[in-house]
CSV table of C-alpha atoms (C1' of nucleotides) in Angstrom, one decimal:
chain,number,residue,atom,x,y,z
A,21,MET,CA,12.4,-8.7,12.7
A,22,GLY,CA,14.0,-6.6,15.3
A,23,MET,CA,17.4,-7.2,13.8
A,24,GLU,CA,20.0,-4.7,14.4
A,25,VAL,CA,20.7,-2.6,11.3
A,26,HIS,CA,23.3,0.0,11.9
A,27,ALA,CA,24.3,1.8,8.8
A,28,GLY,CA,27.9,2.8,8.8
A,29,VAL,CA,28.9,0.5,11.5
A,30,ASN,CA,31.4,-1.9,10.1
A,31,GLY,CA,32.9,-3.6,13.1
A,32,GLY,CA,33.7,-0.1,14.4
A,33,TRP,CA,36.8,0.2,12.4
A,34,THR,CA,35.9,2.5,9.7
A,35,ILE,CA,35.6,6.3,9.9
A,36,PRO,CA,32.0,7.5,9.5
A,37,GLN,CA,31.6,9.1,6.2
A,38,THR,CA,27.9,9.9,5.5
A,39,GLU,CA,25.5,11.8,7.6
A,40,GLU,CA,23.8,8.6,8.5
A,41,GLU,CA,27.1,7.1,9.7
A,42,ILE,CA,28.0,10.2,11.7
A,43,MET,CA,24.6,10.3,13.3
A,44,ASP,CA,24.6,6.5,13.7
A,45,LEU,CA,21.2,6.5,12.1
A,46,ARG,CA,19.3,3.2,11.9
A,47,ARG,CA,17.7,1.8,8.9
A,48,GLY,CA,15.6,-1.2,8.0
A,49,PRO,CA,12.8,-2.8,10.0
A,50,TRP,CA,11.6,-1.1,13.1
A,51,THR,CA,11.9,-2.7,16.5
A,52,VAL,CA,9.1,-2.8,19.1
A,53,GLU,CA,11.1,-0.4,21.2
A,54,GLU,CA,11.3,2.1,18.4
A,55,ASP,CA,7.6,1.8,17.7
A,56,LEU,CA,6.9,2.4,21.4
A,57,LEU,CA,9.2,5.4,21.5
A,58,LEU,CA,7.5,6.9,18.5
A,59,MET,CA,4.0,6.1,19.7
A,60,ASN,CA,4.6,7.6,23.1
A,61,TYR,CA,6.2,10.7,21.8
A,62,ILE,CA,3.4,11.4,19.3
A,63,ALA,CA,0.8,10.6,22.0
A,64,ASN,CA,2.4,13.3,24.2
A,65,HIS,CA,3.4,15.9,21.6
A,66,GLY,CA,1.5,15.2,18.5
A,67,GLU,CA,2.9,14.5,15.0
A,68,GLY,CA,4.7,16.7,12.6
A,69,ARG,CA,8.1,18.3,12.4
A,70,TRP,CA,9.5,14.9,11.9
A,71,ASN,CA,13.1,15.6,12.0
A,72,SER,CA,13.0,17.3,15.4
A,73,LEU,CA,10.5,14.7,16.5
A,74,ALA,CA,13.0,11.9,15.7
A,75,LEU,CA,15.7,13.7,17.7
A,76,CYS,CA,13.5,14.6,20.6
A,77,ALA,CA,12.0,11.1,20.8
A,78,GLY,CA,15.5,9.7,21.0
A,79,LEU,CA,15.0,7.8,17.8
A,80,LYS,CA,18.1,7.2,15.6
A,81,ARG,CA,16.0,7.4,12.5
A,82,THR,CA,15.4,10.1,9.9
A,83,GLY,CA,12.3,12.2,10.2
A,84,LYS,CA,11.2,10.7,6.9
A,85,SER,CA,11.5,7.2,8.3
A,86,CYS,CA,9.5,8.2,11.4
A,87,ARG,CA,6.8,9.8,9.4
A,88,LEU,CA,6.5,6.8,7.1
A,89,ARG,CA,6.4,4.4,10.0
A,90,TRP,CA,3.7,6.4,11.7
A,91,LEU,CA,1.5,6.9,8.6
A,92,ASN,CA,1.8,3.4,7.2
A,93,TYR,CA,1.8,1.3,10.3
A,94,LEU,CA,1.4,2.9,13.7
A,95,ARG,CA,-1.4,5.3,13.2
A,96,PRO,CA,-4.4,4.2,15.3
A,97,ASP,CA,-6.9,4.4,12.5
A,98,ILE,CA,-5.0,2.1,10.1
A,99,ARG,CA,-6.9,-0.8,8.7
A,100,ARG,CA,-5.3,-4.0,7.8
A,101,GLY,CA,-6.2,-7.2,6.2
A,102,ASN,CA,-7.7,-8.1,2.8
A,103,ILE,CA,-8.8,-5.4,0.5
A,104,THR,CA,-12.5,-5.9,0.3
A,105,PRO,CA,-14.4,-6.0,-3.0
A,106,GLU,CA,-15.9,-2.6,-2.1
A,107,GLU,CA,-12.4,-1.3,-1.7
A,108,GLN,CA,-11.2,-3.0,-4.8
A,109,LEU,CA,-14.0,-1.4,-6.8
A,110,LEU,CA,-13.2,2.0,-5.4
A,111,ILE,CA,-9.5,1.6,-6.2
A,112,LEU,CA,-10.2,0.6,-9.7
A,113,GLU,CA,-12.7,3.3,-10.1
A,114,LEU,CA,-10.5,6.0,-8.6
A,115,HIS,CA,-7.4,4.8,-10.5
A,116,SER,CA,-9.2,5.0,-13.8
A,117,ARG,CA,-10.0,8.5,-12.8
A,118,TRP,CA,-6.7,9.7,-11.3
A,119,GLY,CA,-4.1,7.3,-12.4
A,120,ASN,CA,-1.3,6.6,-9.9
A,121,ARG,CA,-2.3,9.2,-7.5
A,122,TRP,CA,-2.1,6.8,-4.6
A,123,SER,CA,-2.3,9.3,-1.8
A,124,LYS,CA,-5.4,10.9,-3.4
A,125,ILE,CA,-7.0,7.5,-3.8
A,126,ALA,CA,-6.1,6.5,-0.3
A,127,HIS,CA,-8.0,9.5,1.0
A,128,HIS,CA,-11.2,7.9,-0.2
A,129,LEU,CA,-10.4,4.6,1.5
A,130,PRO,CA,-10.5,5.3,5.3
A,131,GLY,CA,-7.7,3.6,7.1
A,132,ARG,CA,-5.9,2.4,4.0
A,133,THR,CA,-2.5,3.9,3.2
A,134,ASP,CA,-1.2,5.0,-0.2
A,135,ASN,CA,1.5,2.4,0.2
A,136,GLU,CA,-1.0,-0.3,0.7
A,137,ILE,CA,-3.0,0.7,-2.3
A,138,LYS,CA,0.1,1.1,-4.4
A,139,ASN,CA,1.2,-2.4,-3.4
A,140,TYR,CA,-2.3,-3.8,-4.1
A,141,TRP,CA,-2.2,-2.3,-7.6
A,142,ARG,CA,1.3,-3.5,-8.3
A,143,THR,CA,0.8,-7.0,-7.0
A,144,ARG,CA,-2.7,-7.8,-8.0
A,145,VAL,CA,-3.8,-5.5,-10.8
A,146,GLN,CA,-0.6,-5.5,-12.7
A,147,LYS,CA,-0.4,-9.2,-12.3
A,148,HIS,CA,-3.6,-9.6,-14.3
A,149,ALA,CA,-2.4,-7.2,-16.9
A,150,LYS,CA,0.7,-9.3,-17.2
A,151,HIS,CA,-1.3,-12.5,-17.6
A,152,LEU,CA,-3.3,-10.8,-20.3
A,153,ARG,CA,-0.1,-9.7,-21.9
A,154,CYS,CA,-1.2,-6.1,-22.0
A,155,ASP,CA,-0.1,-2.9,-20.4
A,156,VAL,CA,-2.0,-1.7,-17.4
A,157,ASN,CA,-2.4,1.7,-19.1
A,158,SER,CA,-3.6,0.2,-22.4
A,159,LYS,CA,-7.1,0.8,-23.5
A,160,GLN,CA,-7.6,-3.0,-23.7
A,161,PHE,CA,-6.8,-3.4,-20.0
A,162,LYS,CA,-8.8,-0.4,-19.0
A,163,ASP,CA,-11.8,-1.7,-20.9
A,164,THR,CA,-11.3,-5.0,-19.3
A,165,MET,CA,-11.4,-3.4,-15.9
A,166,ARG,CA,-14.4,-1.3,-16.7
A,167,TYR,CA,-16.5,-3.8,-18.5
A,168,LEU,CA,-15.5,-7.0,-16.8
A,169,TRP,CA,-13.8,-6.7,-13.5
A,170,MET,CA,-15.7,-3.8,-12.1
A,171,PRO,CA,-19.2,-5.1,-13.0
A,172,ARG,CA,-18.2,-8.4,-11.4
A,173,LEU,CA,-17.0,-6.7,-8.3
A,174,MET,CA,-20.3,-4.9,-8.1
A,175,GLU,CA,-22.2,-8.1,-8.6
A,176,ARG,CA,-20.1,-9.6,-5.8
A,177,ILE,CA,-20.9,-6.6,-3.5
A,178,ARG,CA,-24.6,-6.9,-4.3
A,179,ALA,CA,-24.6,-10.6,-3.6
A,180,ALA,CA,-22.9,-10.0,-0.3
A,181,ALA,CA,-25.5,-7.3,0.5
A,182,VAL,CA,-28.3,-9.8,0.0
A,183,VAL,CA,-26.7,-12.5,2.2
A,184,PRO,CA,-26.1,-11.0,5.7
A,185,PRO,CA,-22.5,-10.9,6.5
A,186,PRO,CA,-21.1,-13.4,9.0
A,187,PRO,CA,-21.6,-12.4,12.6
A,188,GLU,CA,-18.0,-11.5,13.1
A,189,TYR,CA,-18.0,-9.0,10.4
A,190,GLY,CA,-16.9,-5.7,11.8
A,191,ILE,CA,-16.4,-7.1,15.3
A,192,PRO,CA,-12.9,-6.7,16.6
A,193,GLU,CA,-11.0,-9.9,16.6
A,194,SER,CA,-9.1,-11.2,19.7
A,195,GLY,CA,-6.2,-11.6,17.4
A,196,ASP,CA,-6.3,-8.0,16.3
A,197,LYS,CA,-2.8,-7.0,15.7
A,198,ALA,CA,-1.0,-4.2,17.4
A,199,PHE,CA,-3.9,-2.1,18.5
A,200,SER,CA,-6.8,-2.3,20.9
A,201,GLY,CA,-9.0,0.8,21.2
A,202,GLY,CA,-6.1,3.0,20.1
A,203,GLN,CA,-3.8,1.5,22.6
A,204,PHE,CA,-0.5,0.2,21.3
A,205,ARG,CA,-0.2,-3.5,22.0
A,206,PRO,CA,3.1,-4.6,20.7
A,207,GLY,CA,3.4,-8.2,19.6
A,208,PRO,CA,6.2,-10.4,18.4
A,209,GLU,CA,5.3,-9.5,14.8
A,210,CYS,CA,5.3,-5.8,15.6
A,211,SER,CA,7.5,-4.8,12.8
A,212,GLY,CA,6.6,-7.5,10.4
A,213,TYR,CA,2.9,-8.0,10.2
A,214,ALA,CA,2.4,-11.1,8.2
A,215,GLY,CA,-1.2,-12.0,8.5
A,216,SER,CA,-2.7,-9.9,5.8
A,217,SER,CA,-3.6,-12.6,3.4
A,218,SER,CA,-5.7,-14.5,5.8
A,219,ASP,CA,-7.1,-11.8,8.0
A,220,SER,CA,-10.8,-10.9,7.8
A,221,VAL,CA,-11.9,-7.5,6.8
A,222,SER,CA,-12.7,-6.7,10.4
A,223,SER,CA,-9.2,-6.2,11.3
A,224,MET,CA,-8.5,-2.8,12.9
A,225,ALA,CA,-12.2,-2.1,13.2
A,226,THR,CA,-11.6,-1.1,16.8
A,227,ALA,CA,-9.6,1.9,15.7
A,228,THR,CA,-12.1,3.3,13.4
A,229,SER,CA,-15.1,3.1,15.8
A,230,GLU,CA,-17.1,1.7,13.0
A,231,PRO,CA,-17.1,-1.7,11.4
A,232,ALA,CA,-14.4,-2.0,8.7
A,233,GLY,CA,-15.7,-1.1,5.3
A,234,VAL,CA,-19.0,0.2,6.5
A,235,GLY,CA,-18.4,3.7,5.3
A,236,ILE,CA,-17.2,2.5,1.9
A,237,GLN,CA,-20.0,0.0,1.6
A,238,ALA,CA,-22.6,2.7,2.4
A,239,SER,CA,-20.9,5.0,-0.1
A,240,LEU,CA,-20.9,2.4,-2.8
A,241,GLU,CA,-24.5,1.5,-2.2
A,242,THR,CA,-25.3,5.1,-2.7
A,243,GLN,CA,-23.2,5.2,-5.8
A,244,ILE,CA,-24.6,2.0,-7.3
A,245,GLY,CA,-28.1,2.5,-6.2
A,246,GLY,CA,-28.2,6.1,-7.2
A,247,GLY,CA,-26.4,5.7,-10.4
A,248,TRP,CA,-23.5,7.8,-9.2
A,249,TRP,CA,-20.4,7.7,-11.3
A,250,PRO,CA,-17.4,10.0,-11.4
A,251,GLU,CA,-17.5,12.1,-14.5
A,252,GLU,CA,-14.5,10.6,-16.2
A,253,ALA,CA,-15.4,7.1,-15.4
A,254,ALA,CA,-19.0,7.1,-16.3
A,255,PRO,CA,-20.0,4.3,-18.5
A,256,THR,CA,-19.5,5.3,-22.1
A,257,SER,CA,-21.9,2.9,-23.7
A,258,PRO,CA,-25.6,3.3,-23.3
A,259,GLU,CA,-26.0,0.0,-21.7
A,260,GLY,CA,-23.1,0.9,-19.3
A,261,TYR,CA,-22.8,-1.6,-16.5
A,262,ALA,CA,-26.2,-3.1,-17.0
A,263,TYR,CA,-24.9,-5.9,-19.0
A,264,ARG,CA,-23.0,-7.2,-16.0
A,265,LEU,CA,-26.2,-9.2,-15.3
A,266,GLU,CA,-25.4,-11.2,-18.4
A,267,LEU,CA,-22.0,-12.2,-17.1
A,268,PRO,CA,-21.3,-15.7,-16.1
A,269,GLU,CA,-21.4,-16.5,-12.4
A,270,LEU,CA,-18.4,-15.7,-10.3
A,271,GLU,CA,-16.5,-18.5,-8.8
A,272,GLN,CA,-17.2,-19.0,-5.2
A,273,ASP,CA,-13.8,-18.4,-3.7
A,274,TRP,CA,-12.9,-14.8,-4.0
A,275,GLY,CA,-10.9,-14.5,-0.8
A,276,GLY,CA,-9.2,-11.3,-1.9
A,277,GLU,CA,-8.0,-12.8,-5.1
A,278,PRO,CA,-10.0,-10.8,-7.6
A,279,CYS,CA,-10.8,-12.2,-11.0
A,280,GLU,CA,-8.3,-15.0,-10.8
A,281,ASN,CA,-9.2,-17.3,-13.7
A,282,LEU,CA,-12.3,-15.1,-14.3
A,283,TRP,CA,-11.2,-14.0,-17.7
A,284,SER,CA,-9.5,-15.1,-20.8
A,285,THR,CA,-8.4,-12.9,-23.6
A,286,GLU,CA,-11.3,-14.2,-25.7
A,287,ASP,CA,-13.7,-13.6,-22.9
A,288,ILE,CA,-12.5,-10.0,-22.6
A,289,TRP,CA,-12.7,-9.2,-26.3
A,290,GLN,CA,-16.1,-10.7,-26.6
A,291,LEU,CA,-17.3,-8.4,-23.9
A,292,VAL,CA,-15.4,-5.4,-24.9
A,293,GLN,CA,-16.4,-5.5,-28.5
B,28,DA,C1',13.8,-32.7,3.0
B,29,DA,C1',16.1,-29.3,0.5
B,30,DA,C1',16.2,-25.9,-3.1
B,31,DT,C1',13.9,-22.8,-5.9
B,32,DT,C1',10.5,-19.6,-7.1
B,33,DG,C1',7.0,-16.1,-6.5
B,34,DC,C1',4.4,-13.1,-3.8
B,35,DG,C1',3.3,-9.6,-0.4
B,36,DC,C1',4.7,-5.9,2.1
B,37,DA,C1',7.6,-2.7,4.8
B,38,DA,C1',10.9,0.5,4.1
B,39,DC,C1',13.9,3.4,1.4
B,40,DC,C1',15.1,6.7,-2.4
B,41,DG,C1',14.8,10.6,-5.2
B,42,DC,C1',12.3,14.4,-6.5
B,43,DA,C1',9.0,18.3,-6.3
B,44,DG,C1',6.7,21.9,-3.9
B,45,DG,C1',5.9,24.9,-0.1
B,46,DA,C1',7.3,27.7,3.9
B,47,DG,C1',10.3,30.5,6.2
B,48,DG,C1',14.6,33.1,6.7
C,4,DA,C1',15.4,36.4,-5.5
C,5,DC,C1',17.8,32.9,-3.4
C,6,DC,C1',18.7,29.3,-0.2
C,7,DT,C1',17.6,25.8,3.2
C,8,DC,C1',14.7,22.8,5.5
C,9,DC,C1',10.6,20.1,5.8
C,10,DT,C1',6.9,17.5,4.0
C,11,DG,C1',4.6,14.6,0.9
C,12,DC,C1',4.4,11.7,-3.1
C,13,DG,C1',5.3,8.0,-6.4
C,14,DG,C1',8.6,4.6,-7.7
C,15,DT,C1',11.6,1.0,-6.4
C,16,DT,C1',14.0,-2.4,-3.6
C,17,DG,C1',14.8,-6.1,-0.6
C,18,DC,C1',13.4,-9.3,3.0
C,19,DG,C1',10.5,-13.0,4.8
C,20,DC,C1',7.5,-16.5,4.0
C,21,DA,C1',4.7,-19.8,1.6
C,22,DA,C1',4.1,-22.6,-2.4
C,23,DT,C1',6.1,-25.4,-5.7
C,24,DT,C1',9.5,-28.4,-7.7
DNA sequence: AAATTGCGCAACCGCAGGAGG
DNA sequence: ACCTCCTGCGGTTGCGCAATT
């Protein structure tokens, strides 16, 4: 990361053609310096009016790029790390309700960005659909999510609620990435955070002032315990989610890899039918 | 050990809608 | 009513890295 990416600069011999070339706008990964410029400017002047912000901050970036960088990476309340089972359940639930309304879904997952949720959906959920050789929008796959995946996630969440979480749950890690109490702490990986797959859910807990996932967990507990379901996603069969109790045990290692090897086509149709 | 493949994620692109002149 | 600019959203791309061959 931190590589120099200058659009329109071809050894300095060509005449600038596009707006980007004329403005000498930068593209590609953000450098630590750029992040600091943006952070400091927003700290002093607030966010919004991104085009003029980019100019005033001395950033050779488009306003769009600045906005994206701030919202998806620099914002102090960003959470990073694995999507927890609670969050997975919420994403599945809300997606069944709203479809690809990533921003809307993200509003219900504090600290998560629409980009992150979108990536999660594409890389994880669509992968399973692919393995099952069915379309993510097909009834088969939706039923699979509703009657197999989501009940298992709920079982997982309940199991986790019985067994007290490990002590470090929700406690800021020393290796927390770029932030500490809202203060920007640039690291060598500033523009290329690469620890997501192995980080615990407690990442970024400092910025939210509450342990990561607590709000969601509380919300889900209410929903599960109180029988809450969004209208459109309410169980359609009388037994609803009750039969999740009849499902086979989950494998032990979930580690952010939901339902891997949990289902076969036969398994699914047995359950769905 | 080197090459290849697959995955995860940051960043970009195009479009739509709203605000203001 | 029209135009321009800005913002936000969803889709897509491309890079870096790890796993596999």
